Coordinates of C-alpha atoms (C1' of nucleotides) and ligand atoms in Angstrom, one line a residue:
Chain A
M222 CA 0.0 0.0 0.0
P223 CA 1.8 3.2 -0.8
E224 CA 2.5 5.7 1.8
L225 CA 0.1 8.9 1.8
P226 CA 1.8 11.6 -0.6
P227 CA 3.7 14.4 2.1
H228 CA 1.0 17.1 1.2
H229 CA -2.7 16.0 2.0
P230 CA -5.4 17.2 -0.5
P231 CA -7.7 19.5 1.2
V232 CA -9.6 17.8 3.8
G233 CA -13.0 18.9 1.4
R234 CA -11.7 16.5 -1.3
S235 CA -10.1 13.8 0.7
K236 CA -10.6 10.4 0.4
P237 CA -14.0 9.1 1.7
A238 CA -12.3 7.4 4.6
E239 CA -10.2 10.3 5.7
R240 CA -12.7 12.7 5.7
I241 CA -15.1 10.7 8.1
R242 CA -12.2 10.3 10.2
A243 CA -11.3 13.8 10.4
A244 CA -15.1 14.2 11.3
G245 CA -14.2 12.3 14.5
A246 CA -16.0 8.8 13.6
R247 CA -15.2 5.5 12.4
A248 CA -14.6 4.5 9.0
T249 CA -17.3 1.8 8.5
P250 CA -18.0 0.4 4.9
A251 CA -21.6 2.2 5.3
R252 CA -20.5 5.8 5.8
I253 CA -18.0 5.2 2.6
R254 CA -20.0 4.1 0.1
V255 CA -22.6 6.8 1.1
L256 CA -20.0 9.6 0.6
E257 CA -18.6 7.8 -2.5
L258 CA -22.3 8.1 -3.9
L259 CA -22.9 11.4 -2.9
T260 CA -20.0 12.5 -4.0
A261 CA -20.3 11.0 -7.4
A262 CA -24.3 12.1 -7.6
A263 CA -25.2 14.7 -9.9
S264 CA -28.0 15.6 -8.5
P265 CA -29.3 15.7 -4.5
Q266 CA -30.2 11.9 -3.8
S267 CA -33.2 10.7 -1.6
H268 CA -32.9 7.7 0.7
H269 CA -34.9 5.5 -2.0
E270 CA -32.7 6.2 -4.9
I271 CA -29.2 5.3 -2.5
E272 CA -30.9 2.1 -1.4
L273 CA -31.3 1.5 -5.5
A274 CA -27.9 2.1 -6.3
L275 CA -26.4 0.5 -3.5
G276 CA -28.2 -2.4 -5.2
A277 CA -29.0 -6.0 -3.9
D278 CA -26.3 -6.2 -0.8
S279 CA -27.7 -2.9 0.7
L280 CA -27.2 -1.6 4.0
D281 CA -30.1 -2.1 6.3
R282 CA -32.6 0.4 6.1
V283 CA -32.5 2.0 9.3
T284 CA -28.2 2.3 8.6
L285 CA -29.0 4.3 5.9
Y286 CA -31.1 6.7 7.7
R287 CA -28.5 7.1 10.2
V288 CA -25.6 7.1 7.9
L289 CA -27.3 10.0 6.5
D290 CA -28.3 11.6 9.5
W291 CA -24.8 11.8 10.8
L292 CA -23.7 12.9 7.2
V293 CA -25.7 16.0 7.9
E294 CA -24.5 16.4 11.6
A295 CA -21.3 16.0 10.9
G296 CA -21.4 19.2 8.2
L297 CA -20.5 16.7 5.4
A298 CA -23.4 16.8 3.8
V299 CA -27.1 18.6 3.6
K300 CA -30.7 17.5 3.5
H301 CA -33.7 19.3 2.2
V302 CA -37.5 18.1 1.3
D303 CA -38.3 17.6 -2.1
E304 CA -42.1 18.1 -3.6
R305 CA -43.1 14.8 -2.3
R306 CA -41.9 15.1 1.2
V307 CA -39.2 12.8 0.7
W308 CA -35.8 14.0 1.8
R309 CA -32.9 14.4 -0.4
F310 CA -29.0 14.7 0.5
A311 CA -26.2 16.4 -1.3
L312 CA -22.4 17.2 -0.1
A313 CA -22.3 20.2 1.8
S314 CA -21.5 23.2 1.1
G315 CA -17.9 23.1 1.2
G316 CA -18.9 20.2 -1.8
E317 CA -21.3 21.1 -4.6
H318 CA -24.4 22.4 -4.5
G319 CA -23.8 25.7 -1.9
G320 CA -23.1 28.3 -4.7
H321 CA -26.1 27.6 -6.8
A322 CA -30.1 27.3 -7.4
H323 CA -31.9 24.2 -8.2
F324 CA -35.2 23.0 -10.2
R325 CA -37.1 20.5 -8.6
C326 CA -39.6 18.7 -11.4
D327 CA -42.9 18.7 -9.9
C328 CA -43.6 15.8 -11.8
C329 CA -40.7 13.4 -11.8
S330 CA -39.1 14.9 -8.9
R331 CA -35.6 15.3 -10.4
V332 CA -33.2 18.3 -9.0
Y333 CA -31.7 19.8 -11.5
C334 CA -28.2 22.0 -10.3
L335 CA -28.8 25.4 -12.3
D336 CA -26.3 28.0 -13.5
V337 CA -28.1 30.8 -11.2
P338 CA -26.3 32.5 -8.4
A339 CA -27.6 32.0 -4.8
P340 CA -29.8 35.2 -3.9
Q341 CA -28.8 38.0 -1.6
P342 CA -30.1 37.1 1.6
P343 CA -32.5 39.8 2.6
D344 CA -32.5 41.5 6.0
L345 CA -34.7 39.9 8.7
P346 CA -36.9 41.1 11.2
R347 CA -35.2 42.2 14.8
G348 CA -34.6 38.5 17.0
F349 CA -34.6 36.3 13.9
T350 CA -31.4 34.6 12.5
L351 CA -30.9 33.3 8.8
A352 CA -29.5 29.8 8.7
R353 CA -29.7 29.7 4.8
A354 CA -31.6 31.1 1.6
E355 CA -32.0 29.5 -1.5
L356 CA -33.5 30.3 -4.7
D357 CA -36.4 27.6 -5.1
L358 CA -37.2 26.8 -8.4
T359 CA -40.2 24.3 -9.5
G360 CA -42.3 23.3 -12.5
R361 CA -42.0 20.8 -15.3
C362 CA -38.3 19.1 -16.3
A363 CA -37.4 19.1 -20.1
V364 CA -37.9 15.1 -19.7
C365 CA -41.6 15.4 -18.7
N366 CA -42.3 18.2 -21.1
R367 CA -41.4 15.9 -23.9
S368 CA -43.6 12.8 -22.6
V369 CA -46.4 14.9 -22.3
K370 CA -46.3 16.9 -25.0
Chain B
M81 CA -81.9 37.4 3.9
P82 CA -80.9 40.8 2.0
E83 CA -81.0 41.1 -2.0
L84 CA -77.1 40.7 -3.3
P85 CA -76.0 44.1 -4.4
P86 CA -76.6 45.5 -7.7
H87 CA -72.7 45.1 -8.5
H88 CA -70.9 41.9 -6.7
P89 CA -67.3 42.0 -5.8
P90 CA -64.6 40.5 -7.7
V91 CA -64.5 36.8 -7.7
G92 CA -61.3 36.9 -5.8
R93 CA -62.6 38.5 -2.7
S94 CA -66.2 37.1 -3.1
K95 CA -67.9 35.0 -0.5
P96 CA -66.5 31.7 0.1
A97 CA -69.4 29.8 -1.0
E98 CA -69.5 31.9 -4.1
R99 CA -65.9 31.5 -4.7
I100 CA -66.6 27.8 -4.3
R101 CA -69.7 27.7 -6.5
A102 CA -67.6 30.1 -9.0
A103 CA -64.8 27.1 -8.8
G104 CA -68.0 24.5 -10.1
A105 CA -68.5 22.7 -6.8
R106 CA -70.8 22.2 -4.0
A107 CA -70.7 25.1 -1.4
T108 CA -70.6 22.6 1.8
P109 CA -70.0 23.6 5.6
A110 CA -66.6 21.8 5.3
R111 CA -65.4 23.5 2.2
I112 CA -67.0 27.2 3.2
R113 CA -65.1 26.9 6.9
V114 CA -61.8 25.8 5.3
L115 CA -61.6 28.8 2.7
E116 CA -63.0 31.0 5.6
L117 CA -59.9 30.5 7.5
L118 CA -57.2 30.5 5.2
T119 CA -58.5 33.9 4.2
A120 CA -58.4 35.0 7.8
A121 CA -54.9 33.0 8.4
A122 CA -52.0 35.0 8.9
S123 CA -49.4 32.9 7.2
P124 CA -49.4 29.4 5.4
Q125 CA -51.6 26.4 7.5
S126 CA -50.5 23.0 8.6
H127 CA -53.3 20.4 8.2
H128 CA -53.0 20.0 12.0
E129 CA -53.3 23.5 12.4
I130 CA -56.3 23.9 11.0
E131 CA -57.9 21.0 13.1
L132 CA -57.3 22.5 16.1
A133 CA -58.5 26.4 14.8
L134 CA -61.8 24.2 13.8
G135 CA -62.1 23.5 17.2
A136 CA -63.7 20.5 18.9
D137 CA -66.4 20.2 16.3
S138 CA -63.9 19.6 13.7
L139 CA -64.4 17.4 10.5
D140 CA -63.4 14.3 9.6
R141 CA -59.6 13.7 9.3
V142 CA -59.9 12.8 5.6
T143 CA -62.3 15.5 4.6
L144 CA -60.2 17.9 5.7
Y145 CA -57.4 16.4 4.1
R146 CA -59.8 16.1 0.7
V147 CA -61.2 19.3 1.0
L148 CA -57.7 21.2 1.1
D149 CA -56.5 19.2 -1.9
W150 CA -59.7 20.4 -3.4
L151 CA -58.8 23.7 -2.8
V152 CA -55.3 23.2 -4.7
E153 CA -56.7 21.5 -7.5
A154 CA -59.3 24.5 -7.9
G155 CA -56.7 27.3 -7.6
L156 CA -58.4 28.7 -4.7
A157 CA -55.0 27.3 -2.3
V158 CA -51.7 26.7 -2.6
K159 CA -49.2 24.1 -1.0
H160 CA -46.0 23.7 0.1
V161 CA -43.6 21.1 2.3
D162 CA -42.5 22.6 5.5
E163 CA -38.8 21.3 6.7
R164 CA -40.4 19.1 8.7
R165 CA -41.9 17.3 5.8
V166 CA -45.8 18.7 6.1
W167 CA -48.1 20.7 4.1
R168 CA -48.8 24.2 4.2
F169 CA -51.5 25.6 2.9
A170 CA -52.5 29.3 1.9
L171 CA -54.8 31.0 -0.2
A172 CA -53.5 31.0 -4.4
S173 CA -51.4 33.7 -5.7
G174 CA -54.4 35.9 -6.3
G175 CA -54.7 35.7 -2.5
E176 CA -52.6 36.5 0.0
H177 CA -48.6 34.5 0.1
G178 CA -47.7 35.2 -3.8
G179 CA -46.0 38.7 -3.7
H180 CA -43.7 37.9 -0.7
A181 CA -41.2 35.4 0.7
H182 CA -41.9 33.4 3.5
F183 CA -39.4 32.6 6.4
R184 CA -39.3 28.8 7.8
C185 CA -38.4 28.7 11.8
D186 CA -36.5 25.1 11.8
C187 CA -37.1 25.0 15.6
C188 CA -41.1 25.6 15.9
S189 CA -41.7 25.2 12.0
R190 CA -43.8 28.5 12.1
V191 CA -44.2 30.0 8.8
Y192 CA -43.8 34.0 8.6
C193 CA -44.8 36.4 5.6
L194 CA -41.7 38.7 4.9
D195 CA -41.5 42.0 3.6
V196 CA -39.3 40.7 0.8
P197 CA -40.2 40.9 -2.7
A198 CA -40.7 37.4 -4.5
P199 CA -37.3 36.9 -6.6
Q200 CA -36.8 37.5 -10.4
P201 CA -37.5 34.3 -11.8
P202 CA -34.3 33.2 -13.7
D203 CA -34.1 31.9 -17.4
L204 CA -34.4 28.1 -17.2
P205 CA -32.6 25.5 -19.4
R206 CA -34.4 24.6 -22.9
G207 CA -37.3 22.6 -22.7
F208 CA -38.1 23.7 -18.7
T209 CA -41.1 25.4 -17.9
L210 CA -41.5 27.2 -14.6
A211 CA -44.5 26.8 -11.8
R212 CA -42.9 28.6 -9.2
A213 CA -40.0 30.5 -8.4
E214 CA -39.6 31.1 -4.4
L215 CA -37.0 32.8 -1.9
D216 CA -36.7 30.2 0.6
L217 CA -35.6 31.4 3.9
T218 CA -35.1 29.6 7.1
G219 CA -33.4 29.6 10.6
R220 CA -34.7 30.5 13.8
C221 CA -37.4 32.7 14.6
A222 CA -37.5 35.7 17.6
V223 CA -39.7 33.4 19.7
C224 CA -37.2 30.8 19.6
N225 CA -33.9 32.4 19.7
R226 CA -35.9 33.8 23.1
S227 CA -36.3 30.5 24.6
V228 CA -33.1 29.4 24.3
K229 CA -30.8 32.6 24.9
Chain C
dT259 C1' -4.3 -9.3 20.4
dT260 C1' -7.6 -7.1 23.9
dG261 C1' -11.2 -3.9 25.5
dT262 C1' -14.7 -1.1 24.4
dA263 C1' -17.5 2.2 22.9
dC264 C1' -19.4 3.0 18.7
dT265 C1' -22.1 0.6 14.8
dT266 C1' -25.4 -2.2 12.9
dG267 C1' -29.3 -5.1 12.2
dC268 C1' -34.0 -6.0 13.1
dA269 C1' -38.4 -5.6 15.0
dA270 C1' -41.9 -2.6 16.2
dC271 C1' -43.8 1.9 16.1
dA272 C1' -45.0 6.9 14.6
dG273 C1' -46.2 10.8 12.0
dC274 C1' -48.8 12.2 7.7
dG275 C1' -51.2 11.3 4.4
dT276 C1' -54.7 8.0 0.9
dT277 C1' -57.9 4.6 -0.5
dG278 C1' -62.1 1.9 -0.8
dC279 C1' -66.9 2.0 0.3
dA280 C1' -71.5 2.4 2.3
dT281 C1' -73.9 6.8 3.8
dT282 C1' -75.5 11.6 3.4
dT283 C1' -76.4 15.9 1.6
dG284 C1' -76.3 19.8 -1.8
dC285 C1' -78.4 21.7 -5.4
dA286 C1' -80.8 20.9 -10.0
dT287 C1' -85.1 20.0 -11.7
dC288 C1' -89.5 19.5 -11.2
Chain D
dG172 C1' -92.3 22.0 -1.6
dA173 C1' -90.8 17.2 -3.0
dT174 C1' -87.5 14.5 -5.8
dG175 C1' -83.0 12.3 -7.6
dC176 C1' -78.7 11.9 -8.0
dA177 C1' -74.2 12.6 -8.6
dA178 C1' -70.9 14.9 -5.2
dA179 C1' -69.0 15.1 -0.7
dT180 C1' -68.6 12.9 3.5
dG181 C1' -67.4 9.8 7.5
dC182 C1' -65.2 5.8 8.9
dA183 C1' -61.5 1.7 8.6
dA184 C1' -58.1 -0.1 7.0
dC185 C1' -53.8 1.2 4.7
dG186 C1' -49.1 2.9 3.0
dC187 C1' -44.8 5.3 2.7
dT188 C1' -40.7 7.9 5.1
dG189 C1' -38.8 8.2 8.8
dT190 C1' -37.6 6.4 14.6
dT191 C1' -36.5 4.3 18.8
dG192 C1' -35.0 0.2 21.6
dC193 C1' -32.2 -3.1 22.3
dA194 C1' -29.2 -7.3 21.5
dA195 C1' -25.2 -8.3 18.5
dG196 C1' -21.1 -6.9 15.6
dT197 C1' -16.9 -4.4 14.5
dA198 C1' -13.4 -0.4 14.2
dC199 C1' -9.6 1.0 16.3
dA200 C1' -6.8 2.7 20.5
dA201 C1' -3.9 0.9 23.5
Ligands
MN462 MN1 -26.9 21.5 -7.2
MN463 MN1 -47.0 34.9 3.2
ZN464 ZN1 -39.5 16.0 -14.7
ZN465 ZN1 -39.5 29.5 15.8

DNA sequence: TTGTACTTGCAACAGCGTTGCATTTGCATC
DNA sequence: GATGCAAATGCAACGCTGTTGCAAGTACAA
């Protein structure tokens, strides 16, 4: 097994196992596989989509929920509800989906990353604290529009 | 019972029963009460909140779901999921909550109407059609911030 | 290699919403 | 005002997404 190179890549880009240990937890197969999968994903993934992607030798349902929750707690992932009341998970801001807007298809529920910058956070009433400001776009995607032409 | 005045008010503002019949359905007590309630509501309401507001002589749970769904189908209301994966209902765009942004508290899940104009809808990729563009703000509200001081 | 706290898997559960079906009711028509 | 019927309701059973409790297994520090 090769030595680590003298200079590690930045944490946000290091290997899954390292990133998990850096967050103070054990690098288990479950966490590694899920983190790899989210890293490769082109859009936010639902629990169900991840289960399918993991294939036959999937994790236990509950374990997957716990892995996903841990990734969020650890700051490695973010989760949002989609218009079907399902959580969708993506790498956290340092990762992929922090700086741009997303489009959610009402019909197929797919999520698309757009080349639209995140909106300017507005002033809030006294006493409020902002965690997140997102431009939320919904409608029908090209795929669905074609099939109902 | 007094006669109708010679000029009706515009449909969007007429009495609940009229608005319901104008949408081609029967003006039942269930629909009238729920529509009145949404008209008076200061922010988008969940199924549960509406049940509580209706009080002891509430509707059947399922009937309330069906009334709410009908209101949406008929274009009289809009529904969105909140961060707890619960549907929230508000009068449709002609109504109250079309022209401004909302703040959702991650802690208590309340929805606040803000004095921030709705965002400019951006250009979408070819083949996509936009149904809704919303500025989605989340964080902690003043009430929750006070109680955890 | 060993010990232990952290993870996992399984079963049971909970919340929110939906479906099927028998009964009731708004309202168009007479 | 009475009549008839499609539309709306109430109730029970169900489904999907996510959670909790607990015994068994495992990563990794020592
Ligand atoms: Mn994205
Ligand atoms: Mn509003
Ligand atoms: Zn689509
Ligand atoms: Zn709050």
